[in-house]
XYZ file of C-alpha atoms in Angstrom:
411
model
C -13.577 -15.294 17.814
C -14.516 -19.126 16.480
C -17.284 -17.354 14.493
C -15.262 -14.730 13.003
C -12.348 -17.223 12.314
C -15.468 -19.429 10.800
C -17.018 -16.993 8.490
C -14.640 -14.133 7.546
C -11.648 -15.499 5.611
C -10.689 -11.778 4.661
C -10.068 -10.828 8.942
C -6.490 -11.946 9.927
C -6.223 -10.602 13.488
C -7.946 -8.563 15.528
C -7.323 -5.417 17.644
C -8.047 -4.117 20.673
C -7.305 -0.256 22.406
C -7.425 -0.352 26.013
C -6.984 2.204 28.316
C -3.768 1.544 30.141
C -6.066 1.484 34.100
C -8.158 -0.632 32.847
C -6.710 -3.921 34.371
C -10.184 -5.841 33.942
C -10.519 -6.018 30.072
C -6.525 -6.377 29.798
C -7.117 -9.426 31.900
C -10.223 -10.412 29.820
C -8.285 -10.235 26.657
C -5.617 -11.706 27.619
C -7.350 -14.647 28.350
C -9.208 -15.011 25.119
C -5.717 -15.294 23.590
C -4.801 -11.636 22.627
C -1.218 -10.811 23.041
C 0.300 -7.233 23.943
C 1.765 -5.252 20.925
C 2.471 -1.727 22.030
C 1.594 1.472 24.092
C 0.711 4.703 22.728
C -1.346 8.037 23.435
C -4.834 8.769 21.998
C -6.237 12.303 23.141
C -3.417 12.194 25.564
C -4.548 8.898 27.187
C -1.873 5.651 27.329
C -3.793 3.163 25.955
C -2.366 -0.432 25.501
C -2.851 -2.218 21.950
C -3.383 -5.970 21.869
C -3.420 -8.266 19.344
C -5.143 -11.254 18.072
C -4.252 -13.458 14.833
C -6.288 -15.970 13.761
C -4.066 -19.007 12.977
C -5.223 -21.179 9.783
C -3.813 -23.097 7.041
C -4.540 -20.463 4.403
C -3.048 -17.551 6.530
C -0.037 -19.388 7.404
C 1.132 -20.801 3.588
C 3.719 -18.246 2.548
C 3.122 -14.808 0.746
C 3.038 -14.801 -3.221
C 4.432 -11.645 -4.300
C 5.172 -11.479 -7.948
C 5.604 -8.253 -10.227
C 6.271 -9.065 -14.136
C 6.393 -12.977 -13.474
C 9.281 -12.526 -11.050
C 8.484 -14.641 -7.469
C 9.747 -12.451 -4.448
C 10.270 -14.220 -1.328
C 12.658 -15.567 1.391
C 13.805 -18.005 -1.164
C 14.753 -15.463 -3.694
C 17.306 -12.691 -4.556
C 16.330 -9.540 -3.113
C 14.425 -7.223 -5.288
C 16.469 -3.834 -5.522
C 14.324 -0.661 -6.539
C 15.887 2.339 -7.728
C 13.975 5.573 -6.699
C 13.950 8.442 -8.706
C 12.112 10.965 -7.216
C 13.033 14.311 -8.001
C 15.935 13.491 -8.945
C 15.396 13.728 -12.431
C 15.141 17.701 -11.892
C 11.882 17.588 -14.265
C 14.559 17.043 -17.318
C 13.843 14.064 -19.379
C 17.434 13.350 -20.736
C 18.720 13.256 -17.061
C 15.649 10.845 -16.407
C 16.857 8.336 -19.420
C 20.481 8.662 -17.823
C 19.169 7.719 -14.203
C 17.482 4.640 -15.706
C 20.932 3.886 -17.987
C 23.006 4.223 -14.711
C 20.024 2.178 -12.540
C 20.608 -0.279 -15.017
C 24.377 -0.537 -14.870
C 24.127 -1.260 -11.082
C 21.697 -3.878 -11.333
C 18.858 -2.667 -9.928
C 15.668 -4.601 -10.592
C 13.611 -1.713 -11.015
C 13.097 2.020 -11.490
C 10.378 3.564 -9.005
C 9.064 7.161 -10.118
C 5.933 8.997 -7.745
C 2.743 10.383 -9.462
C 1.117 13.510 -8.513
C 1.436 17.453 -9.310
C 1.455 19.711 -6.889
C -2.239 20.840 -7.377
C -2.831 16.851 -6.304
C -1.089 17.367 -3.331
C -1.557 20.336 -1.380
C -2.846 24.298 -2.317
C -0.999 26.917 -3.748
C -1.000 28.901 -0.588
C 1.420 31.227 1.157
C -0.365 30.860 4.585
C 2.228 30.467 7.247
C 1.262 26.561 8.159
C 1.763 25.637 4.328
C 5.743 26.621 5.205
C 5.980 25.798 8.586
C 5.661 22.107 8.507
C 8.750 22.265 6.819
C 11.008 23.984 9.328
C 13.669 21.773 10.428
C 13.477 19.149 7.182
C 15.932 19.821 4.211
C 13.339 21.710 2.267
C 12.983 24.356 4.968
C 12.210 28.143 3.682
C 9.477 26.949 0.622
C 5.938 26.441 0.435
C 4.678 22.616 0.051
C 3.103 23.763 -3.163
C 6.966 25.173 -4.352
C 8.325 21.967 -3.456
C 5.888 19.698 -4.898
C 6.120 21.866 -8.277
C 9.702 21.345 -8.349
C 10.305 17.802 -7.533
C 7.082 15.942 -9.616
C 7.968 14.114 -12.426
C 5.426 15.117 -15.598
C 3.331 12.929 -16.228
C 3.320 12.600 -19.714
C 7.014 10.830 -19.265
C 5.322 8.223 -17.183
C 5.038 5.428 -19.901
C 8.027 6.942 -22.400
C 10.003 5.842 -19.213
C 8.442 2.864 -18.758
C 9.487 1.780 -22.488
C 12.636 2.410 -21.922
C 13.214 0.725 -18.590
C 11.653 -2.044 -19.607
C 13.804 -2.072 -22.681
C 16.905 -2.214 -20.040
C 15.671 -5.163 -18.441
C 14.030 -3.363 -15.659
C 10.282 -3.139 -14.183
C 8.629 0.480 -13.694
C 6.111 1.953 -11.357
C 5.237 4.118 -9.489
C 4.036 5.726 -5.679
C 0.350 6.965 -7.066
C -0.822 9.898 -4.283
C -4.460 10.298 -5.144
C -7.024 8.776 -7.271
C -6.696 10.474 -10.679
C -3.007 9.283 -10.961
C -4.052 5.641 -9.931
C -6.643 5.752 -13.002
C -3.475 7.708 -15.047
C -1.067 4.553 -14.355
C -3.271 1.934 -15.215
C -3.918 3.393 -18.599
C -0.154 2.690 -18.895
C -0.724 -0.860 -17.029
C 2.115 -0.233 -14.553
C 2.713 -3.660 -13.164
C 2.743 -2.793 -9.022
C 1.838 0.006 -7.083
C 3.982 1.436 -4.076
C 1.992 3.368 -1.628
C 4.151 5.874 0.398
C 4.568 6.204 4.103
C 2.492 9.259 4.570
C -0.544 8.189 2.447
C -0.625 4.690 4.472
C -3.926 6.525 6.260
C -5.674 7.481 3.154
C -7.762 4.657 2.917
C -9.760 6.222 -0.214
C -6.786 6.097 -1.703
C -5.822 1.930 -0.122
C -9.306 0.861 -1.729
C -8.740 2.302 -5.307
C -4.926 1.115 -5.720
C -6.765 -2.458 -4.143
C -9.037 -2.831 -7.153
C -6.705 -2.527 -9.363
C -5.567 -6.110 -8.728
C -1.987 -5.202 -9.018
C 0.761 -6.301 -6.632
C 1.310 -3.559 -3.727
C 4.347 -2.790 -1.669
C 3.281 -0.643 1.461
C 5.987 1.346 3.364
C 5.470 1.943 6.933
C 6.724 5.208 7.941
C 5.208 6.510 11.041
C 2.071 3.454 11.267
C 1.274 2.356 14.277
C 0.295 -1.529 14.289
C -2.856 -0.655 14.127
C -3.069 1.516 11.195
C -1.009 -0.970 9.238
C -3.318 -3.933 10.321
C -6.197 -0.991 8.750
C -4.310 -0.509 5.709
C -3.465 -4.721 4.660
C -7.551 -5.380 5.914
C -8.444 -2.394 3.369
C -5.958 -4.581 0.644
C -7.130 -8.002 1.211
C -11.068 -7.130 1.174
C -10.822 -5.426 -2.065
C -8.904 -7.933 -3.845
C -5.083 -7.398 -3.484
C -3.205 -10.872 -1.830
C -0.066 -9.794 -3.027
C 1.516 -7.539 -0.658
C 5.044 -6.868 0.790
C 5.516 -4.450 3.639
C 8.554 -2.166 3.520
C 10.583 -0.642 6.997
C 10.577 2.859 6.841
C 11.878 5.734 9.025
C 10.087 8.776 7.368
C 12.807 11.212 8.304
C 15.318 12.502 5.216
C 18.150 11.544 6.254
C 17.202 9.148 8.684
C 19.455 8.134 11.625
C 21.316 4.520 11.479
C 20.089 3.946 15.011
C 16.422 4.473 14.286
C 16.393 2.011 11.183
C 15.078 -0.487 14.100
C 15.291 -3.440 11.227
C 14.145 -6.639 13.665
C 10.663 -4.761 12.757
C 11.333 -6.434 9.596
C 10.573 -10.455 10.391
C 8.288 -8.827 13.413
C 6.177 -7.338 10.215
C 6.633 -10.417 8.294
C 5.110 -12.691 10.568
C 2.248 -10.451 12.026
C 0.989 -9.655 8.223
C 2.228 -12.293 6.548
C 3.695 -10.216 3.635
C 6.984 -10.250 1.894
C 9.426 -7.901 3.780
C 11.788 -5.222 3.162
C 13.431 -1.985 3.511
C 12.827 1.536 2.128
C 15.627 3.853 3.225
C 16.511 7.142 3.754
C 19.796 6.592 5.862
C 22.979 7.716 4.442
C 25.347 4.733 2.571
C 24.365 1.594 1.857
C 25.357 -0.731 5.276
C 21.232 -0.764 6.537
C 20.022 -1.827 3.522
C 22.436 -5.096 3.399
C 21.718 -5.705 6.571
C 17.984 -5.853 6.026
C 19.101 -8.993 3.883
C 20.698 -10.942 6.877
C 17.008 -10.159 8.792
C 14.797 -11.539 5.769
C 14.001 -8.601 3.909
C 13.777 -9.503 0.052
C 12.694 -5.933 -1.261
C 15.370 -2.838 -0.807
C 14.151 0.353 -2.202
C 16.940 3.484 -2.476
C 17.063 6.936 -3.324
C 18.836 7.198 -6.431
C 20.729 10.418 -8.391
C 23.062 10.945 -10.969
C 26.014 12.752 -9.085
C 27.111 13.580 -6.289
C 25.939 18.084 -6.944
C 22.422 16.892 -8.688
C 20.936 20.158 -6.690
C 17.292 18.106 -6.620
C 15.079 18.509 -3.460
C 16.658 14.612 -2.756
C 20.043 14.619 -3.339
C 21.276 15.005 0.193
C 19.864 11.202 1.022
C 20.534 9.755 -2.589
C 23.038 7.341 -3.728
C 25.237 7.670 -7.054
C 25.521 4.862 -9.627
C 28.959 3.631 -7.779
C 27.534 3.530 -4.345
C 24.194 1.859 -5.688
C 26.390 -0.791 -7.919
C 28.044 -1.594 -4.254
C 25.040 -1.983 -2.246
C 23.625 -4.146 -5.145
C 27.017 -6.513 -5.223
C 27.209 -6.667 -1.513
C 23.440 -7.655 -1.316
C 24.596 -10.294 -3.501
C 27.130 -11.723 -1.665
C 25.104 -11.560 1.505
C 22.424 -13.179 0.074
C 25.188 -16.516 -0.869
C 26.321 -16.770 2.694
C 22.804 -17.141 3.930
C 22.859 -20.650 2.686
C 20.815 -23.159 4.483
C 21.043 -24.099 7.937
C 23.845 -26.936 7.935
C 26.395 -28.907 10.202
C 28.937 -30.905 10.163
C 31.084 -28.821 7.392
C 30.813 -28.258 3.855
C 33.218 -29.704 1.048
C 35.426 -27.320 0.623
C 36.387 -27.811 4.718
C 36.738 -31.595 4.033
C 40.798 -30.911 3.803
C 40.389 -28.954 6.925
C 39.359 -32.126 9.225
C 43.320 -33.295 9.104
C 43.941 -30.066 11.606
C 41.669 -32.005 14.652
C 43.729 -33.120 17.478
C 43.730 -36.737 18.058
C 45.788 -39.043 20.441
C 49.833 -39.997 19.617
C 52.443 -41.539 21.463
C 54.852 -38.812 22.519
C 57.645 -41.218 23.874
C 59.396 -44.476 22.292
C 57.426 -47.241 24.435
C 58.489 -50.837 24.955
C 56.058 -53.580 24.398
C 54.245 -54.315 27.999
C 54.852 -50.666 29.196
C 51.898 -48.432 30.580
C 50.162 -45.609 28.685
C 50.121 -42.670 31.000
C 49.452 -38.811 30.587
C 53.186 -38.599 30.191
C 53.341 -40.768 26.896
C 50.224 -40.165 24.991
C 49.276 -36.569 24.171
C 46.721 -35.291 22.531
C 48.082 -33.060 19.210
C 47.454 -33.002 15.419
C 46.821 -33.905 13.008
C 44.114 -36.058 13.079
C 45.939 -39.527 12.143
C 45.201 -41.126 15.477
C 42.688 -42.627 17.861
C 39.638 -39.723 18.932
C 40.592 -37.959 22.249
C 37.664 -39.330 23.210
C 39.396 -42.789 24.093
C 42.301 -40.984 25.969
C 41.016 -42.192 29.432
C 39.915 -45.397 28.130
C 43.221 -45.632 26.950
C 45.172 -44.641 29.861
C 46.126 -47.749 31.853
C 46.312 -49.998 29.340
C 49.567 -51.591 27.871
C 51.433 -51.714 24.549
C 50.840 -54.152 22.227
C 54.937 -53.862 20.549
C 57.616 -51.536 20.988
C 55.826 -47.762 19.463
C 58.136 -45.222 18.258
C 57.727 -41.817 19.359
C 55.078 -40.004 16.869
C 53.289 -42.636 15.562
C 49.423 -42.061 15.615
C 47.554 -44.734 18.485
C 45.192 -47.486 16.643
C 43.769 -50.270 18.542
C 46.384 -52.750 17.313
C 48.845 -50.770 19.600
C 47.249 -51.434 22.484
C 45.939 -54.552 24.618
């Protein structure tokens, strides 16, 4: 471990599979310093991940993401992606609306995907081209009829990217093989976003890597391990600038399996910027992603509420992404900083403390006692604190009944 930690500044932790009987190397590793991550089946084996992360000065300064010149980090606003996917329904005037309507709710950016359906899968009618989509919202069509549907043409790419751009707002794209990596940096897209499902194809890790580019991963259905594969793929071919998205790859996705305290857990393991992609239904996960320190939310976005594209059923409209955006806004000011003792505007407030008065007319000489000193506000009088110092003790002069205790009353 000292050796590795000594001569590989590109390997950031370490993993090890262990079968779950086999107590000796757990015990072994766990001595060396690895910690236990998760459990999971290989070949129908439960084998026991654990972890090791080399600790350093480099690995620990914080994360530099930036797309465009724009910093994204825990000390910035949240960076608010618009997704287009399909819904565009391959018409160009609808796509220019989307980005119009992205831009009245303040999104940050417009996210499109690049691929055609010959890129992703075969024009085949064999029975497991259809059945892996029984059950899912595209149920009853071939992967090649839904990826011919729902691809946005290429030759829009950088029209759209002018005009986003024009609006204030950053474009780019999901790539999902090779040729459409090479395709978007002839248009210099400014970061890439590599989907959930392709986070294995590490052909595909390597080439978006060399671009240089900024690159936001989503995490779908990775294990640890196949993350920790994916950011070691990034960092030895170049790319430093990565922020790791939570994502449950189901459409829609259930609020309870949004599991968002894997958020700061993927934040500190990788040391990337974190952040959502979601596929839940309204907008109350991906404000709460704010509260646990993610600073990049990425949302399915359509046009109406009957858009008929392959997405709309997980989509929001301009109104419902114009909330999310102003309530991630105002979450973001009452994060603040950790404080105590009260801000200004409760300065007025401090007049409502208790504090000790006399609560019966007293002659000079006579006895304070619990039956004439009380503690009630507002805060004119001695600290409560004194009230058994206090008790005992005589008057100084005759004290009318409501006048705050000072030390002048009392001898």
């Amino acid at each position: 471990l000292l050796y590795i930690q000594n001569n590989s500044d590109n390997i950031h932790t370490i993993n090890a599979e262990i079968k779950s009987f086999n107590n000796a190397s757990i015990k072994c590793f766990k001595k060396s310093g690895f910690e236990f991550k998760e459990k999971y089946l290989i070949k129908g084996e439960l084998i026991h991940l654990y972890q090791y992360m080399f600790v350093d000065n480099k690995n620990n300064k914080k994360n530099e993401f930036i797309i465009n010149g724009r910093n994204i980090n825990t000390d910035t606003p949240t960076y608010i992606i618009a997704e287009l996917s399909c819904n565009h329904n391959q018409d160009i005037q609808l796509a220019y609306q989307l980005i119009d309507a992205a831009a009245y709710t303040g999104a940050d950016a417009v996210k499109l995907q690049t691929y055609t359906a010959d890129t992703m899968t075969l024009n085949c009618d064999k029975p497991i081209f259809k059945d892996c989509l029984k059950g899912t919202l595209w149920e009853g069509k071939t992967l090649y009829e839904l990826y011919s549907k729902a691809y946005t043409p290429w030759e829009w790419h950088k029209e759209l990217k002018i005009y986003a751009n024009s609006k204030g707002m950053d474009l780019f794209s999901s790539p999902f093989d090779e040729s459409s990596v090479d395709f978007l940096e002839s248009i210099d897209i400014p970061a890439y976003k590599i989907a959930s499902f392709e986070i294995t194809d590490h052909i595909l890790i390597k080439k978006i890597a060399l671009t240089g580019k900024p690159v936001i991963i989503s995490s779908g259905m990775a294990s640890l391990n196949e993350l920790n594969d994916a950011i070691t793929i990034l960092r030895e071919n170049g790319c430093n600038q990565i922020a790791m998205l939570k994502c449950t790859s189901a459409y829609p996705a259930k609020h309870e399996d949004a599991n968002l305290n894997t958020i700061k857990h993927m934040m500190d393991t990788f040391n990337v910027v974190g952040g959502l992609s979601d596929h839940t239904l309204g907008i109350e996960v991906p404000i709460a992603s704010v509260v646990l320190g993610g600073r990049i939310i990425e949302k399915h976005f359509k046009l109406t509420d009957d858009s008929g594209s392959e997405d709309d059923a997980f989509s929001l409209t301009p109104s419902e992404f114009k909330q999310m955006v102003d309530s991630v806004r105002i979450v973001e000011k009452t994060l603040g900083i950790i404080k105590y003792a009260g801000v200004n505007s409760e300065s007025k407030s401090k007049k409502f403390r208790r504090s000790l008065f006399v609560a019966k007319d007293m002659k000079k000489g006579e006895i304070f006692t619990n039956e004439n000193i009380k503690s009630i506000r507002p805060a004119d009088g001695l600290h409560t604190k004194y009230y058994n110092i206090i008790i005992g003790k005589s008057a100084a002069e005759d004290i009318e009944f409501g006048t705050p205790l000072n030390w002048n009353l009392i001898i």
